[in-house]
PDB file of C-alpha atoms in Angstrom:
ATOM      1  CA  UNK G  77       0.000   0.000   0.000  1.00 51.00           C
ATOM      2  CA  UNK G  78       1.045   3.396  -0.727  1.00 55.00           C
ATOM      3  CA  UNK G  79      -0.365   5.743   2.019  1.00 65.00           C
ATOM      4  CA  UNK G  80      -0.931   9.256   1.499  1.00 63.00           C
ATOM      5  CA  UNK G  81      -0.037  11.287   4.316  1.00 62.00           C
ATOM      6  CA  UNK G  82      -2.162  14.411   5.359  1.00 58.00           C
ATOM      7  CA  UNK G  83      -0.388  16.428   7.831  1.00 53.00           C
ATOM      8  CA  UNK G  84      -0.961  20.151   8.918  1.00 51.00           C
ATOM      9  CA  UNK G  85       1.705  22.401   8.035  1.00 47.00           C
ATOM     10  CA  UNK G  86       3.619  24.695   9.625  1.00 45.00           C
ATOM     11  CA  UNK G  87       1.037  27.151  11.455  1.00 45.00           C
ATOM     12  CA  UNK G  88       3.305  29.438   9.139  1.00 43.00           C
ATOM     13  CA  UNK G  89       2.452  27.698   5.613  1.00 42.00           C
ATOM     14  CA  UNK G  90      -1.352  27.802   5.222  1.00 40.00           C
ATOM     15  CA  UNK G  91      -1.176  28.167   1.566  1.00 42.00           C
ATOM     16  CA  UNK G  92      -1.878  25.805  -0.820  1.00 41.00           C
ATOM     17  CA  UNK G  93       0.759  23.863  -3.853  1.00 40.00           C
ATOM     18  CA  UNK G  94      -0.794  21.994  -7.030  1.00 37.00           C
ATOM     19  CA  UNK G  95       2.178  19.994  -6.932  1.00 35.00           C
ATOM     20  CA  UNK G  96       1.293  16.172  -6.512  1.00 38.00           C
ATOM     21  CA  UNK G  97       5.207  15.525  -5.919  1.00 38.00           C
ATOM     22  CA  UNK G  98       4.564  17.858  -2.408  1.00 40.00           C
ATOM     23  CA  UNK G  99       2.389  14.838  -1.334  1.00 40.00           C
ATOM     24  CA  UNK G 100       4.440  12.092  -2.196  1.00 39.00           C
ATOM     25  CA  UNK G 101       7.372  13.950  -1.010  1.00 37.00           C
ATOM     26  CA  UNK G 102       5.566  14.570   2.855  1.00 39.00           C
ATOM     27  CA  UNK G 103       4.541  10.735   2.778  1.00 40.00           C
ATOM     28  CA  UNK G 104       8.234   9.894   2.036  1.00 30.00           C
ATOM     29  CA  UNK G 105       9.904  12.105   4.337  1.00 29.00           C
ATOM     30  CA  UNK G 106       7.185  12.670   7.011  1.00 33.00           C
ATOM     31  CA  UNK G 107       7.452  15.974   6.792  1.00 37.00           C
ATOM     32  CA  UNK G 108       5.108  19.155   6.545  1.00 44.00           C
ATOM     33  CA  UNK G 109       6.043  20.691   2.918  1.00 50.00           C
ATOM     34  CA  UNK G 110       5.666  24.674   2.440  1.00 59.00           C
ATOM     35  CA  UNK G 111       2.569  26.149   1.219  1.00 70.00           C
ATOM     36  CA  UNK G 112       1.151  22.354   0.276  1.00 74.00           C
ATOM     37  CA  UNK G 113      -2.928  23.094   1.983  1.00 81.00           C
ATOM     38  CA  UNK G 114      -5.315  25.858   1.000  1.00 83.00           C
ATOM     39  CA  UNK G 115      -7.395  27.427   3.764  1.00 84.00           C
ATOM     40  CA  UNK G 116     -10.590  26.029   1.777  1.00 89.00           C
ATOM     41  CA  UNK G 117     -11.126  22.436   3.554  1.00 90.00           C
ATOM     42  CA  UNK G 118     -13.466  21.333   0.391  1.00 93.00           C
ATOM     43  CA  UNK G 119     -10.514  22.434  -2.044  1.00 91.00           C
ATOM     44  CA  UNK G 120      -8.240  20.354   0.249  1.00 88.00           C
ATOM     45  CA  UNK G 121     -10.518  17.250   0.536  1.00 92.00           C
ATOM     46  CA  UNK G 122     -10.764  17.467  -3.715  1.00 92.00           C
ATOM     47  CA  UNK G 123      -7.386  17.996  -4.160  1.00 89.00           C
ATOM     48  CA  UNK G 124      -6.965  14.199  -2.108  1.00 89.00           C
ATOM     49  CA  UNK G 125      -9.658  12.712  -3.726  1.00 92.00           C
ATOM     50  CA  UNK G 126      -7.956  13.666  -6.935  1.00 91.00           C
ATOM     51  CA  UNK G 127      -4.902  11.939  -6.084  1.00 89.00           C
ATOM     52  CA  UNK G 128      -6.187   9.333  -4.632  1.00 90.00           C
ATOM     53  CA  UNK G 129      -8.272   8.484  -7.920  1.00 91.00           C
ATOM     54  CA  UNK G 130      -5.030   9.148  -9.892  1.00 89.00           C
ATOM     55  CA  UNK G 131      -3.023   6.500  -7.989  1.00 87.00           C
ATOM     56  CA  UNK G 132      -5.522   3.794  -8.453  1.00 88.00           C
ATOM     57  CA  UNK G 133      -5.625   4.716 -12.255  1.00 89.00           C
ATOM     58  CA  UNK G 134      -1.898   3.588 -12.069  1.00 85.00           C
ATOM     59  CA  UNK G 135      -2.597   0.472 -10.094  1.00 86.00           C
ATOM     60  CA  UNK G 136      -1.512   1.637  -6.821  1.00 85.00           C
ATOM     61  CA  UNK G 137      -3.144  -0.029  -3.654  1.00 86.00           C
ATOM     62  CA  UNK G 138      -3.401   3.616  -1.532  1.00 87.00           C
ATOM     63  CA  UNK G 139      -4.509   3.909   2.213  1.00 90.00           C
ATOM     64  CA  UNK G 140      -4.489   7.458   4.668  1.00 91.00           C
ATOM     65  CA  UNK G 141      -1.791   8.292   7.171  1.00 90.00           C
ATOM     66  CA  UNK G 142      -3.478  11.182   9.338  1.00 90.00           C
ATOM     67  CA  UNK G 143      -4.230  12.393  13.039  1.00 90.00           C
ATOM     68  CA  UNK G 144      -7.232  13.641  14.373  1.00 90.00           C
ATOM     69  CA  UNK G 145      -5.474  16.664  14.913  1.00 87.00           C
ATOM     70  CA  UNK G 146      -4.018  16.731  11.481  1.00 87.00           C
ATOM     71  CA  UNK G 147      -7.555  16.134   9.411  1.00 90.00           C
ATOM     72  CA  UNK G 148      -9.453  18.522  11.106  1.00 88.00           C
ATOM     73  CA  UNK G 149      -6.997  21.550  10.472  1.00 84.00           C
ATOM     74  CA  UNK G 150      -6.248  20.521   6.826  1.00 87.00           C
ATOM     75  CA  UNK G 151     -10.127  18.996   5.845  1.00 89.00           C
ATOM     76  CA  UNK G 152     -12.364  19.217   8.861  1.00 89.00           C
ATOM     77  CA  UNK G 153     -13.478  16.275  11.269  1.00 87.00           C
ATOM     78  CA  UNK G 154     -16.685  15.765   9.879  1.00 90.00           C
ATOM     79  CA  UNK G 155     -15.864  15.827   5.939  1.00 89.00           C
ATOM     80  CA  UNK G 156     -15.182  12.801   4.254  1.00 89.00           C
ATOM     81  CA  UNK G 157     -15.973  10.966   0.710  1.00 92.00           C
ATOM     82  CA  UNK G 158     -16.748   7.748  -0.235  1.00 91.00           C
ATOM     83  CA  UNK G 159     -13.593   7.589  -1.992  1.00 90.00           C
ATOM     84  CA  UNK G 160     -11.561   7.696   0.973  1.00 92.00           C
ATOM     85  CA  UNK G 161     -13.497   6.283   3.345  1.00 89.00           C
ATOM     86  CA  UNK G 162     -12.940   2.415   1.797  1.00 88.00           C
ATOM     87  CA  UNK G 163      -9.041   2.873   2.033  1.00 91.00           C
ATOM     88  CA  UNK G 164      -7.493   1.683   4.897  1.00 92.00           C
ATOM     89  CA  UNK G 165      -6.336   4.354   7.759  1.00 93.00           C
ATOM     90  CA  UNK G 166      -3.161   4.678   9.216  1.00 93.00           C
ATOM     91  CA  UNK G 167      -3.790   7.058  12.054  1.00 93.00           C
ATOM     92  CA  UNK G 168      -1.583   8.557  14.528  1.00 93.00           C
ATOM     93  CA  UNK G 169      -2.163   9.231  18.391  1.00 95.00           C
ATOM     94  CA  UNK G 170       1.392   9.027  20.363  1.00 94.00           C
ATOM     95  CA  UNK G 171      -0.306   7.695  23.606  1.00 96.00           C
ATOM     96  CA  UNK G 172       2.019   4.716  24.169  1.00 95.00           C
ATOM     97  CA  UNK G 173      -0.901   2.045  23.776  1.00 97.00           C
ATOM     98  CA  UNK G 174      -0.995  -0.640  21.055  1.00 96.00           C
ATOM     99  CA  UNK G 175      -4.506  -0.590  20.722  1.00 97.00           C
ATOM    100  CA  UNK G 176      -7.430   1.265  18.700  1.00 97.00           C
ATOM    101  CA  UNK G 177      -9.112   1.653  22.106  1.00 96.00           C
ATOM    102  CA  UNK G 178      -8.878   5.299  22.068  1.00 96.00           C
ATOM    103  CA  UNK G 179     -11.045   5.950  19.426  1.00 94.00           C
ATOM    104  CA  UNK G 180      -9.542   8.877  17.729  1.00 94.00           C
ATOM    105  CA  UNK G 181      -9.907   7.570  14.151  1.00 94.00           C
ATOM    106  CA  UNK G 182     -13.474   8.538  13.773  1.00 93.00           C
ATOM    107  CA  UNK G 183     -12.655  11.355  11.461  1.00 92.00           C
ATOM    108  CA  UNK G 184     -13.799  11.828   8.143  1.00 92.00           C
ATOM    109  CA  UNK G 185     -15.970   9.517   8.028  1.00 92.00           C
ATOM    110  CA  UNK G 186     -13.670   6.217   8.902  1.00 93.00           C
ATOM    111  CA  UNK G 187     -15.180   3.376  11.804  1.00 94.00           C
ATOM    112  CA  UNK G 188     -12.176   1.431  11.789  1.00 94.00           C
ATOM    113  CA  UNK G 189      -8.866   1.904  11.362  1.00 95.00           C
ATOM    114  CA  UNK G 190      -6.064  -0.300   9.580  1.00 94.00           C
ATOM    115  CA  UNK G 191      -3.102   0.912  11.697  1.00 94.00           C
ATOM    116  CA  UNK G 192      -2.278   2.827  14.586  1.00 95.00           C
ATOM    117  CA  UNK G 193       1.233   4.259  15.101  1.00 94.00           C
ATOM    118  CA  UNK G 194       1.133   4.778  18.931  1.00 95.00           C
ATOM    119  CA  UNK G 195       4.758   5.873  19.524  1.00 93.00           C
ATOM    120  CA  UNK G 196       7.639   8.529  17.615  1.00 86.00           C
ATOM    121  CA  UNK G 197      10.806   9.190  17.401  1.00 83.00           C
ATOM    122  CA  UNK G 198      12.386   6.313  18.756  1.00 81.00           C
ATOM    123  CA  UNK G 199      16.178   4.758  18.146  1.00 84.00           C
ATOM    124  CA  UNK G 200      16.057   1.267  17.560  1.00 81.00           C
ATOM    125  CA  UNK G 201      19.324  -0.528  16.430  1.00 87.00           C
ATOM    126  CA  UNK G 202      20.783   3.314  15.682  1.00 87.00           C
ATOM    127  CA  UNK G 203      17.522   4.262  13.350  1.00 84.00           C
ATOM    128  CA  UNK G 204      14.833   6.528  14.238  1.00 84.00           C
ATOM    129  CA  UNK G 205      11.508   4.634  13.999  1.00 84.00           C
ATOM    130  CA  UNK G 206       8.134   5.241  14.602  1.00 87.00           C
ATOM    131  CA  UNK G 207       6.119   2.389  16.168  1.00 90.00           C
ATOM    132  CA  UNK G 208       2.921   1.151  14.797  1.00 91.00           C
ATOM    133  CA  UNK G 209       0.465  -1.525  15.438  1.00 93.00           C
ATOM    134  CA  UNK G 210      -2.346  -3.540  13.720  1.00 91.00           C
ATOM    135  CA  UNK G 211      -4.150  -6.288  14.846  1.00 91.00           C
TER     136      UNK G 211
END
């Protein structure tokens, strides 16, 4: 799977890129990109939707990496699309706990979750790693 990663930026960066690449290049690095979300969450949730359509046009299997905290500043809690909502989520919530107990991937639509990454920025064997879980 090839998971698309929506992250806020910078508090700095509000505005918006066209640039598919600034995706792809955020989901690769894991980092916010300058100026990659518009302050219209409907032009931000097309602009996904878009990509997401083009990847499976290619034959790419594509799931969402977000937050809670992350979706609602870049697309809003409550918006969602059909499109999206049958990909698996990868959602983040740093509380230590292996578990989708805490219930903080009800966002945009999504009941269950694929993954949870419950713990960053770890150093294991000299790497820095993020843990994740799934059942």
């Amino acid at each position: 799977f090839f998971f698309l990663m929506i992250r806020r930026p910078p508090r700095s960066t509000q505005s918006r890129s066209s640039a598919a690449s600034d995706v792809y290049k955020r989901q690769v690095h894991g980092e916010p990109c300058e100026g990659c979300w518009s302050n219209d969450p409907e032009y931000n949730l097309n602009y996904v939707v878009q990509l997401v359509q083009e990847a499976k046009t290619q034959g790419l299997h594509v799931g969402i990496y977000s937050s809670w905290g992350s979706w609602d500043a870049t697309i809003g809690l409550n918006r969602g699309s059909p499109v999206l909502q049958n990909l698996p989520l990868w959602y983040a919530h740093y509380d230590g706990v292996p578990s989708f107990a805490d219930g903080l991937y009800t966002f945009g639509g999504w009941t269950q979750p694929a993954i949870k990454q419950f713990k960053g920025d770890q150093t294991q064997c000299g790497v820095d790693v993020d843990n994740s879980w799934y059942p």
